[in-house]
Tab-separated table of C-alpha atoms and ligand atoms in Angstrom:
chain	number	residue	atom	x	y	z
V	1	UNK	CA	24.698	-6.229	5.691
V	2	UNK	CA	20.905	-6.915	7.107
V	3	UNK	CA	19.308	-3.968	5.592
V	4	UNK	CA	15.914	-4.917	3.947
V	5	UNK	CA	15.487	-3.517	-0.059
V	6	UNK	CA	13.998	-0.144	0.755
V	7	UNK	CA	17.032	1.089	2.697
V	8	UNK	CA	19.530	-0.856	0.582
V	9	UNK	CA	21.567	0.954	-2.334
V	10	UNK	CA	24.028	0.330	-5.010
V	11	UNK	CA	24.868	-3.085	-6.994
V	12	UNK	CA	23.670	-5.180	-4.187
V	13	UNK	CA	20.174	-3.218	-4.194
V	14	UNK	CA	19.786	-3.975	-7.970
V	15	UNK	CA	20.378	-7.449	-7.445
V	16	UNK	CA	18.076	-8.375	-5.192
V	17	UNK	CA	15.404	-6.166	-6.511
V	18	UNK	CA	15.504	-8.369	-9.214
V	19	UNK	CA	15.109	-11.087	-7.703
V	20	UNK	CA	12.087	-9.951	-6.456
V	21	UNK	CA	10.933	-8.521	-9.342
V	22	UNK	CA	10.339	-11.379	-10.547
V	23	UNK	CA	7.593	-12.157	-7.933
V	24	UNK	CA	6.294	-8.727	-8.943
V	25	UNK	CA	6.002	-7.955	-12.506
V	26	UNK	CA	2.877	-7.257	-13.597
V	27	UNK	CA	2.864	-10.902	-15.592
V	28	UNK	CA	3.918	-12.938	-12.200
V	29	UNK	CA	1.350	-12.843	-10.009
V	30	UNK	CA	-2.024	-13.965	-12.084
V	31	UNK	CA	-3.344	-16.118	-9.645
V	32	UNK	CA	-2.912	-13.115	-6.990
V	33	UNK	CA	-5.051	-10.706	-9.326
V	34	UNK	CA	-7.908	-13.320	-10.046
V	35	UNK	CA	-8.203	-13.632	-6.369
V	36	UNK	CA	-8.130	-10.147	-5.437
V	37	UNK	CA	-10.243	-9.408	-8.088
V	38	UNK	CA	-12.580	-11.944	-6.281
V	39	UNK	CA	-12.496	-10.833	-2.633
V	40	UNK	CA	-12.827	-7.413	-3.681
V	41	UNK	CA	-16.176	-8.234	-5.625
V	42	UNK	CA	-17.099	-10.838	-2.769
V	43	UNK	CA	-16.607	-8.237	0.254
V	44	UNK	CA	-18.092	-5.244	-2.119
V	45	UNK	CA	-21.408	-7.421	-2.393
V	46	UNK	CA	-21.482	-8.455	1.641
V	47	UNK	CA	-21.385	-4.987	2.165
V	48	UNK	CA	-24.314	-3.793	-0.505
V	49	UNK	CA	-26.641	-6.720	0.904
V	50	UNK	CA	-26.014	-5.467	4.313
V	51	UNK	CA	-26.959	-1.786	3.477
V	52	UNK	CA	-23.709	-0.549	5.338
V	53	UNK	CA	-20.348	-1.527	6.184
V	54	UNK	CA	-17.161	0.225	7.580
V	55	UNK	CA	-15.064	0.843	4.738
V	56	UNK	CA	-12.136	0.780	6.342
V	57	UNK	CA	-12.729	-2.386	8.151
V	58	UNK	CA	-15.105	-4.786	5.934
V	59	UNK	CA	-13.202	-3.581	2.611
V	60	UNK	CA	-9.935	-2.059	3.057
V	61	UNK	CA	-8.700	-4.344	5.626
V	62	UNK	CA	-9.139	-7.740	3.896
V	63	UNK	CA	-7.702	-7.090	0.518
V	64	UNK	CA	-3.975	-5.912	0.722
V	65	UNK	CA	-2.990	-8.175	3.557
V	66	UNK	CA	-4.477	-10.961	1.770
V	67	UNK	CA	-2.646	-10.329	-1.604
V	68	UNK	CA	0.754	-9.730	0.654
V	69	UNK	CA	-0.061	-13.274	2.105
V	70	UNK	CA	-0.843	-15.221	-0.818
V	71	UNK	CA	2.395	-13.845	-2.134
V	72	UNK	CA	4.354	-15.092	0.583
V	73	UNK	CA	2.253	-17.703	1.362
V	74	UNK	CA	1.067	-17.206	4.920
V	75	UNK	CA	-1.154	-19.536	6.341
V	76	UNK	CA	-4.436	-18.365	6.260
V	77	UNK	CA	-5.171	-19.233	9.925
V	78	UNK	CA	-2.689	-17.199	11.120
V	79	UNK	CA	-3.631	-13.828	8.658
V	80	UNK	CA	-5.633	-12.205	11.242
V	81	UNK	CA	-3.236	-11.537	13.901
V	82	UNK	CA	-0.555	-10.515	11.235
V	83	UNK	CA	-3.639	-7.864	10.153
V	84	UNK	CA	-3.968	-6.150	14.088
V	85	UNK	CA	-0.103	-6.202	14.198
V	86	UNK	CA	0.436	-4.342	11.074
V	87	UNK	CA	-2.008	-2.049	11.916
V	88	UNK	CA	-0.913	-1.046	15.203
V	89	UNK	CA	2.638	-1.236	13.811
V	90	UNK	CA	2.708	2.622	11.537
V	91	UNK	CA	0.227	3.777	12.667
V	92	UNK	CA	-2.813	4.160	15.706
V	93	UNK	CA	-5.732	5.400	16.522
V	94	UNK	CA	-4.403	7.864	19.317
V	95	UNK	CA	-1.420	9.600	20.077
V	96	UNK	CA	-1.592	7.499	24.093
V	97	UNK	CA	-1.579	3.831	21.923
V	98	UNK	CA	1.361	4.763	19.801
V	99	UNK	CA	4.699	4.192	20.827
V	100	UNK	CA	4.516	0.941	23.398
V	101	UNK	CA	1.901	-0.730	21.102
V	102	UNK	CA	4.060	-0.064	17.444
V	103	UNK	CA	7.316	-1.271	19.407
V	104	UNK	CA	5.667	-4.559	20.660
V	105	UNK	CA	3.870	-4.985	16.651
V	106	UNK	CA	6.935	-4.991	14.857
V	107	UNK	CA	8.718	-6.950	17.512
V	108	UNK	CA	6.023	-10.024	16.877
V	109	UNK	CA	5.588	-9.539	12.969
V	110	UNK	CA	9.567	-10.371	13.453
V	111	UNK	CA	9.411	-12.883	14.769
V	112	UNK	CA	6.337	-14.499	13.148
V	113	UNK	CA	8.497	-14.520	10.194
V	114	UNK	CA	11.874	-15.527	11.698
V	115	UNK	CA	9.750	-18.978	11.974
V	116	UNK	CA	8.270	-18.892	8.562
V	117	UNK	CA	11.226	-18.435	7.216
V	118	UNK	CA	13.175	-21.100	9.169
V	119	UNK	CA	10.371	-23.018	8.066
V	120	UNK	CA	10.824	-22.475	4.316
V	121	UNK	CA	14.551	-22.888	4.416
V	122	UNK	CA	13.332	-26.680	5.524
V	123	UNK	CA	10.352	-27.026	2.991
V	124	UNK	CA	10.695	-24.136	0.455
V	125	UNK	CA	7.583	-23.845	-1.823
V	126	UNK	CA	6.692	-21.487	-4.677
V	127	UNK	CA	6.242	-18.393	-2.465
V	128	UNK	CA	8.182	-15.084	-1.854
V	129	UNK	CA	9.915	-16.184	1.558
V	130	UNK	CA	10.909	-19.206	-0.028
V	131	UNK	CA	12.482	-17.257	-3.342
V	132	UNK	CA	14.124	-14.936	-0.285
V	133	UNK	CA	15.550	-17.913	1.317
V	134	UNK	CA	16.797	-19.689	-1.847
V	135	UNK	CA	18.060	-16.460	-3.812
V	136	UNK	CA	21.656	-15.824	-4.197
V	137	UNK	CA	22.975	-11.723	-4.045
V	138	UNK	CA	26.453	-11.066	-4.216
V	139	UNK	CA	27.273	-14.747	-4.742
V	140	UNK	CA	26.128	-15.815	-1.636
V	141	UNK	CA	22.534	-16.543	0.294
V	142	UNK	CA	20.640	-13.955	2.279
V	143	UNK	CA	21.023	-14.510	5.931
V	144	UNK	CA	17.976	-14.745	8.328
V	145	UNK	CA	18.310	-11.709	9.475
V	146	UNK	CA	17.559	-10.582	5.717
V	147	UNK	CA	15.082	-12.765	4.573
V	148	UNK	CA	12.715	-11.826	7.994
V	149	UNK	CA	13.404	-8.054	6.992
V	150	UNK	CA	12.775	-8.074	3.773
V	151	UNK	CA	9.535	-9.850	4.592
V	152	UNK	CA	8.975	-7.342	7.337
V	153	UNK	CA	8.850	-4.488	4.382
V	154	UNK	CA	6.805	-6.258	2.342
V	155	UNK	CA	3.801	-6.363	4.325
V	156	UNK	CA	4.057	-3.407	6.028
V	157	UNK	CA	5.078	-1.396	3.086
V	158	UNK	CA	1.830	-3.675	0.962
V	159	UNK	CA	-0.768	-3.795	3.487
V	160	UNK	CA	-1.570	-0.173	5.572
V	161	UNK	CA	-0.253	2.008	2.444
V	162	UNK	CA	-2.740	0.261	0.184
V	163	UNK	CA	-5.568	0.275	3.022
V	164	UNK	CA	-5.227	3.722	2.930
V	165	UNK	CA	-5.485	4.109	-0.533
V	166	UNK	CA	-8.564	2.081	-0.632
V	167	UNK	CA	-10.346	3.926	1.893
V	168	UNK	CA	-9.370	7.027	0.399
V	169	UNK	CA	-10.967	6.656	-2.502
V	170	UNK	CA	-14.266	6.127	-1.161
V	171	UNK	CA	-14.122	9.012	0.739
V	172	UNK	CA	-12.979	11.183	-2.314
V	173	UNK	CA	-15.924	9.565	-3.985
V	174	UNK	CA	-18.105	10.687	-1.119
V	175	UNK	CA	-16.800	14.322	-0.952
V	176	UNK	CA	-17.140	14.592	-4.450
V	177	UNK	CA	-20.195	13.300	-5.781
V	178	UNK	CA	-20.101	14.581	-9.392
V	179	UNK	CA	-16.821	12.140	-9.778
V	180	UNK	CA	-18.834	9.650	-8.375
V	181	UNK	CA	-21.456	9.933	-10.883
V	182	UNK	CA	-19.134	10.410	-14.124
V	183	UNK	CA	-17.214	6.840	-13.129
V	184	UNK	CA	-20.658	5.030	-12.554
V	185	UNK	CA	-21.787	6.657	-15.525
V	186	UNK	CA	-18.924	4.684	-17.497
V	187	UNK	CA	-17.441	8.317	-18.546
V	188	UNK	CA	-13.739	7.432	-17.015
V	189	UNK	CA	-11.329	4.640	-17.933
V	190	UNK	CA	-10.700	2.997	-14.360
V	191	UNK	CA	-6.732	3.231	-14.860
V	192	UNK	CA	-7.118	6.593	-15.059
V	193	UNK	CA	-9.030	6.632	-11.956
V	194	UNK	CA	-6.675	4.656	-9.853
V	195	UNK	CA	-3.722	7.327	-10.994
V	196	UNK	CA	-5.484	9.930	-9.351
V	197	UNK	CA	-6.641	8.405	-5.869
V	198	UNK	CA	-2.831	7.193	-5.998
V	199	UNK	CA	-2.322	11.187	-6.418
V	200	UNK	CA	-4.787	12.422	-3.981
V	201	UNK	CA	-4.812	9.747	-1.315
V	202	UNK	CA	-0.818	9.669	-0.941
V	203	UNK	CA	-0.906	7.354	1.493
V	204	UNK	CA	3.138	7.544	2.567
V	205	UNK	CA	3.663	11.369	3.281
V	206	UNK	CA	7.534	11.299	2.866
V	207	UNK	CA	10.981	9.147	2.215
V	208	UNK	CA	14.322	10.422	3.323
V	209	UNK	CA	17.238	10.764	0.933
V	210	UNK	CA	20.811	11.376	1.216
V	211	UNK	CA	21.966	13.644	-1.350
V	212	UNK	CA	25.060	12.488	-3.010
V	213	UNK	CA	25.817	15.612	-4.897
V	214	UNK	CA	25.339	19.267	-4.367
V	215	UNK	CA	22.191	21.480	-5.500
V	216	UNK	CA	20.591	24.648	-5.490
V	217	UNK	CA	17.017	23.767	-5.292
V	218	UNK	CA	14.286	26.798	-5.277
V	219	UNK	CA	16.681	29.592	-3.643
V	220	UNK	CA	17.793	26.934	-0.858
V	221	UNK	CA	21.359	25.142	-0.904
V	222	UNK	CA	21.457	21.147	-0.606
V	223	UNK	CA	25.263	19.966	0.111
V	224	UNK	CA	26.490	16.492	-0.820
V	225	UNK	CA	25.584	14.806	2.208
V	226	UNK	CA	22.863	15.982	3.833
V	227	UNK	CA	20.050	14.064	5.017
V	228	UNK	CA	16.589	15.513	3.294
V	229	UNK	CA	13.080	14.742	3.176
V	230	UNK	CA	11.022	14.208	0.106
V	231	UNK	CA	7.606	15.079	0.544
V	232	UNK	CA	5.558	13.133	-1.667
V	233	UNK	CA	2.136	14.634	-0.583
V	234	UNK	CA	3.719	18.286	-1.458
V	235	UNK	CA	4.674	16.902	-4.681
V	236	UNK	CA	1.299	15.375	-5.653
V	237	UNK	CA	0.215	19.205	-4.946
V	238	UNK	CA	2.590	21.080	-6.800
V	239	UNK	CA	0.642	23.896	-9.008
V	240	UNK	CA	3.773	23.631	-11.521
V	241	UNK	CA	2.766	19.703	-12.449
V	242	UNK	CA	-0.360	19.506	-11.955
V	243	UNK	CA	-3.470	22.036	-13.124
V	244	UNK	CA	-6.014	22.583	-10.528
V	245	UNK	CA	-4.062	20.228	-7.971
V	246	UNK	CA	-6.346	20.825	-4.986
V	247	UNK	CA	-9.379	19.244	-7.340
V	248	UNK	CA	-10.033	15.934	-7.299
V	249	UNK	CA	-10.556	15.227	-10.735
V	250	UNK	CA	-10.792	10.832	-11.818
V	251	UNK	CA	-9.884	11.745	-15.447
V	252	UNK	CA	-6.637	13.975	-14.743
V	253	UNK	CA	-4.346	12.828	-17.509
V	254	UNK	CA	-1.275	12.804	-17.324
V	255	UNK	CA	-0.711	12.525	-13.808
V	256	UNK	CA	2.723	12.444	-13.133
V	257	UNK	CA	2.567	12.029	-9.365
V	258	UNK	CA	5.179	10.726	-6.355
V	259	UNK	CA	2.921	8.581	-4.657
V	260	UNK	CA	4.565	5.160	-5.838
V	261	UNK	CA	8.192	7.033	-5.754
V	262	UNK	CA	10.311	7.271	-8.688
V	263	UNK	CA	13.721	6.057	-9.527
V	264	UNK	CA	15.273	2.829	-8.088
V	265	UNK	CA	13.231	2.675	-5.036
V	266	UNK	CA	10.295	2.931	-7.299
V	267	UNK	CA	7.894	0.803	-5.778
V	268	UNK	CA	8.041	-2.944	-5.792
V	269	UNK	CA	4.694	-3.360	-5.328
V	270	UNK	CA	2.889	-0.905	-7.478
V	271	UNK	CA	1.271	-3.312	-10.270
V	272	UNK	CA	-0.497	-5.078	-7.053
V	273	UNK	CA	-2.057	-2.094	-5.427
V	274	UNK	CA	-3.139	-0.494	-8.559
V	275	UNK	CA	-4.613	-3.761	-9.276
V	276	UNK	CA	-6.525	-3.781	-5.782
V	277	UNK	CA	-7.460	0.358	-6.153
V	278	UNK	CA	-8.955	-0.636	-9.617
V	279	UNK	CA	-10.825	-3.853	-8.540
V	280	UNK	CA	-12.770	-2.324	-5.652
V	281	UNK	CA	-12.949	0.952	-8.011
V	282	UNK	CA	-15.035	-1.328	-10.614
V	283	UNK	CA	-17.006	-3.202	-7.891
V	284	UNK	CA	-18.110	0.097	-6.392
V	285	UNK	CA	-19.401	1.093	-10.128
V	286	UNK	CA	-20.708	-1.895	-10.545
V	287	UNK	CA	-22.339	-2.689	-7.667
V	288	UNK	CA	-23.191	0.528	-5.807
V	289	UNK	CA	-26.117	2.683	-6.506
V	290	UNK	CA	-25.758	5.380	-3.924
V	291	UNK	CA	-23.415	5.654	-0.893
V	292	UNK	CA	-23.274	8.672	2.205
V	293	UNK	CA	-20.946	8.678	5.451
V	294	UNK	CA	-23.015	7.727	8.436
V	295	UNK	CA	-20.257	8.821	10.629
V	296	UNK	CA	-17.184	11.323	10.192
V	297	UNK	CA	-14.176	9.429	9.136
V	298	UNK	CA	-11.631	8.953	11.523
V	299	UNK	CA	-7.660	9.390	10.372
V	300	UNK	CA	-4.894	7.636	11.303
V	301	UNK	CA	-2.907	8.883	13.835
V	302	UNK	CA	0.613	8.746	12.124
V	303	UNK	CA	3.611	11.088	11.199
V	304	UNK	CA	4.430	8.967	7.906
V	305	UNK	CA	1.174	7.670	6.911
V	306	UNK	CA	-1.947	9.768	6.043
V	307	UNK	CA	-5.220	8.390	5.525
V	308	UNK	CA	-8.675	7.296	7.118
V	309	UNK	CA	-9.001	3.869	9.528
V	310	UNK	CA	-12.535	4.361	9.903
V	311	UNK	CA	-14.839	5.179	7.080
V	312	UNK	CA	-18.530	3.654	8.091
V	313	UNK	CA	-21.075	4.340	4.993
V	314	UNK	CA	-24.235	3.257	4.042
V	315	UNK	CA	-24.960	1.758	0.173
V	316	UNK	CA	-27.954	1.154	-1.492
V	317	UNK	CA	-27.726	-1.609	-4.547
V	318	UNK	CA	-27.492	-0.499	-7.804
V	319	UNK	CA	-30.376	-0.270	-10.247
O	1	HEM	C1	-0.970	2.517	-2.367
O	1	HEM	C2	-0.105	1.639	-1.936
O	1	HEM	C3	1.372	1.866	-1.853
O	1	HEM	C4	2.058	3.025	-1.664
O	1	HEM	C5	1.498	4.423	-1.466
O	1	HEM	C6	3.470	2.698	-1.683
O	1	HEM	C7	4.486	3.634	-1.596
O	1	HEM	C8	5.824	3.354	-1.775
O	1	HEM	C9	6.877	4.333	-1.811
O	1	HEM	C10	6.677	5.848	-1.672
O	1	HEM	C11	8.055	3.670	-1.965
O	1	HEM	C12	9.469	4.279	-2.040
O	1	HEM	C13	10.037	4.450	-0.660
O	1	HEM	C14	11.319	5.234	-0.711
O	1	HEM	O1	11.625	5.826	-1.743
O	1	HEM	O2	12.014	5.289	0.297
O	1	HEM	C15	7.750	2.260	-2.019
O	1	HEM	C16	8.686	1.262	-2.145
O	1	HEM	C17	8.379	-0.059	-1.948
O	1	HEM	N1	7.118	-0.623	-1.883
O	1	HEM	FE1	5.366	0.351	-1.987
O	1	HEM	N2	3.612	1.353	-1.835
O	1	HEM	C18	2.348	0.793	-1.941
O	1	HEM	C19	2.050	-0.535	-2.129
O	1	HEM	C20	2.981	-1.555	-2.040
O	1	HEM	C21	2.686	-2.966	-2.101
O	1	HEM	C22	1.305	-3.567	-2.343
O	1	HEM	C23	3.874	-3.623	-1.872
O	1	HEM	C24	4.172	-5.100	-1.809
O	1	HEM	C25	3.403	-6.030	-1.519
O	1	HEM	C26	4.909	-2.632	-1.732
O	1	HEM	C27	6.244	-2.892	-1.525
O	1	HEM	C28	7.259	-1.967	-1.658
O	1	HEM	C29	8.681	-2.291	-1.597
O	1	HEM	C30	9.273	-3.677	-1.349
O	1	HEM	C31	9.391	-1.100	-1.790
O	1	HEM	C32	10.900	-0.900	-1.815
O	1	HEM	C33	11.407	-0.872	-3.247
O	1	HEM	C34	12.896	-0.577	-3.319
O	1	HEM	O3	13.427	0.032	-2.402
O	1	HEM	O4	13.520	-0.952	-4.327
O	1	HEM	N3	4.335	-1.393	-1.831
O	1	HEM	N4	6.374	2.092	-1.921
C-alpha cells in the first residue's frame, strides 16, 4: 500500500490521519501561526513602501510554502527551488510548458524528499517528515515510498491551493471596491471574510469519488461504482445554498461552502490556510490605503486548479 492520505480510505486512512492531525490541529502549530502572521505583515509592508508589488509573486508566493516548510522542516536554503517546482508542478503559465515541465517537477520534489526523509529516519527531529517516518499505522512503520508521498501531498496540496487563495482575494478586493472599503472600515469580522474568499476563490475546481452505493441525484442515475466528479466550484455557486451566489459579499454568513471538502477527506490543512487568508486579510486593512491593478491578472493555466499567478498592483500607505 503506497498511496499518500488523500487517495487512501477506510481504517488505515483514519489512522494515519490522525497521526497527522496531530501536527495540524488548530492548537499544534503556534509557532507556525506567529511566524506566518509575521511574514505576512513583513512582505505586506515591503510591498506598501515600494508603492507596488506583484501579488502573486512578492505575497502569495512566500507564505504557504514557507508554513508547509516550517512544518516539515525544510531547510531554508533549499525553499526556493522546492517553490519553482511546485509551481510548475499543477499548474503553468501556458498550455506549450505544461506537460514535460509538471512531469520533470514532481519527479524532483520526489526525490528531494526521498533524501529528507532518509535523512530523518537517521536524525528525526520535531517535524512532520520525522512524525511520518516514526509513526506506526496498522502496527507497522510507513515505508519510504509513503513517507515521500505523503510529503509530496502536503506541499503541493498546502502551497499553490493557498497561493491561489491569497491572490484571489486581492483581486476580489480589487473588483469589488465597496467590500474593500466595508473590511478597512472595520465593518466585517475577518473570519467571516476568509469563509467567503475560501467560497469565491475555490482554488481546487474538483475531487473524484467512487460512489459506493446507488443514487438518483437531480433526474440523473449514479450506480454503485461509478467513478464521478465533484465539482466544488459548482457547489460554492449553487443558488439553492447560497443567496445571491454570483456576489461577492465578505460578510455572507453562513457560508456553507466545498472549498476545504467535507467528510473524511476534509482538509488536513484548513486551520493553516485560513490562518494565512486571514493574516494577509488584516495586513491589507491595516496597512493599505488604496490599491488598483496596473496590469490584467494573468490565470493559471490548469484543469484542476483555478486562480491568478500574476496579480501586479499598485498601493498607497494607509492614512
Ligand atoms: C486554500 C487552500 C486549500 C484548499 C483550497 C484545499 C483544498 C482541499 C480539498 C478540496 C481537499 C479534499 C480533496 C478530496 O476530497 O479529494 C483537501 C484535502 C487535503 N488538504 Fe487541503 N486545501 C488547502 C490548503 C491546504 C494546506 C495548507 C495543507 C497542508 C499544509 C493541505 C493539505 C491537505 C491534505 C493533506 C488533504 C488530504 C486530507 C485527507 O485526505 O484526509 N491543504 N484540501
Amino acid at each position: 500500500m503506497t498511496d499518500p492520505l488523500p487517495v487512501m480510505d477506510g481504517p488505515r486512512h483514519t489512522e494515519l490521519r490522525r497521526v497527522l492531525m496531530k501536527a495540524f490541529s488548530p492548537r499544534a502549530p503556534a509557532s507556525v501561526v506567529d511566524s506566518i502572521a509575521n511574514a505576512s505583515r513583513a512582505l505586506v509592508t515591503e510591498a506598501v513602501e515600494r508603492g507596488r508589488c506583484d501579488v502573486a509573486r512578492d505575497i502569495a508566493a512566500q507564505l504557504p510554502l514557507r508554513a508547509i516548510c516550517d512544518l516539515l522542516d525544510v531547510p531554508p536554503a533549499d525553499r526556493q527551488q522546492l517553490l519553482t517546482r511546485t509551481s510548475k508542478a499543477l499548474g503553468a503559465e501556458s498550455a506549450e510548458e505544461l506537460a514535460a515541465d509538471s512531469w520533470v517537477s514532481r519527479g524532483e520534489i520526489l526525490f528531494y524528499f526521498a533524501e529528507l526523509a532518509a535523512r530523518r529516519r537517521r536524525e528525526p527531529g520535531d517535524d512532520i517528515v520525522s512524525l511520518l517516518t516514526q509513526c506506526r499505522v496498522g502496527g507497522q512503520n510507513l515505508t519510504d515510498e509513503e513517507v515521500v508521498l505523503n510529503c509530496y501531498s502536503l506541499i503541493l496540496g498546502g502551497d499553490e491551493t493557498t497561493r491561489l487563495a491569497l491572490v484571489g482575494a486581492v483581486a476580489a478586493l480589487l473588483e469589488n471596491p465597496e467590500q474593500w472599503r466595508t473590511y478597512q472600515a472595520g465593518g466585517i469580522a475577518t473570519e467571516t471574510a476568509v469563509e467567503e474568499v475560501l467560497r469565491w476563490t475555490t482554488p481546487t475546481l474538483h475531487a473524484g469519488r467512487t460512489a459506493t452505493v446507488g443514487i438518483d441525484l437531480h433526474g440523473r442515475t449514479v450506480r454503485a461504482g461509478d467513478v464521478v466528479t465533484l465539482w466544488n466550484a459548482a457547489a460554492n455557486r449553487d443558488g439553492s445554498a447560497f443567496d445571491e451566489p454570483d456576489r461577492f459579499l465578505l460578510s455572507r454568513s453562513p457560508n456553507p461552502h466545498l472549498t476545504l471538502a467535507f467528510g473524511p477527506h476534509f482538509c488536513l490543512g484548513a486551520f493553516l490556510a485560513r490562518a494565512e487568508i486571514g493574516a494577509v486579510l488584516c495586513d491589507l486593512r491595516d496597512l493599505v490605503g488604496e490599491m488598483r491593478p496596473t496590469a490584467p491578472p494573468r490565470r493559471v493555466y490548469s484543469n484542476f486548479l483555478s486562480g491568478i499567478d500574476s496579480l501586479a498592483i499598485a498601493l498607497t500607505p494607509v492614512r
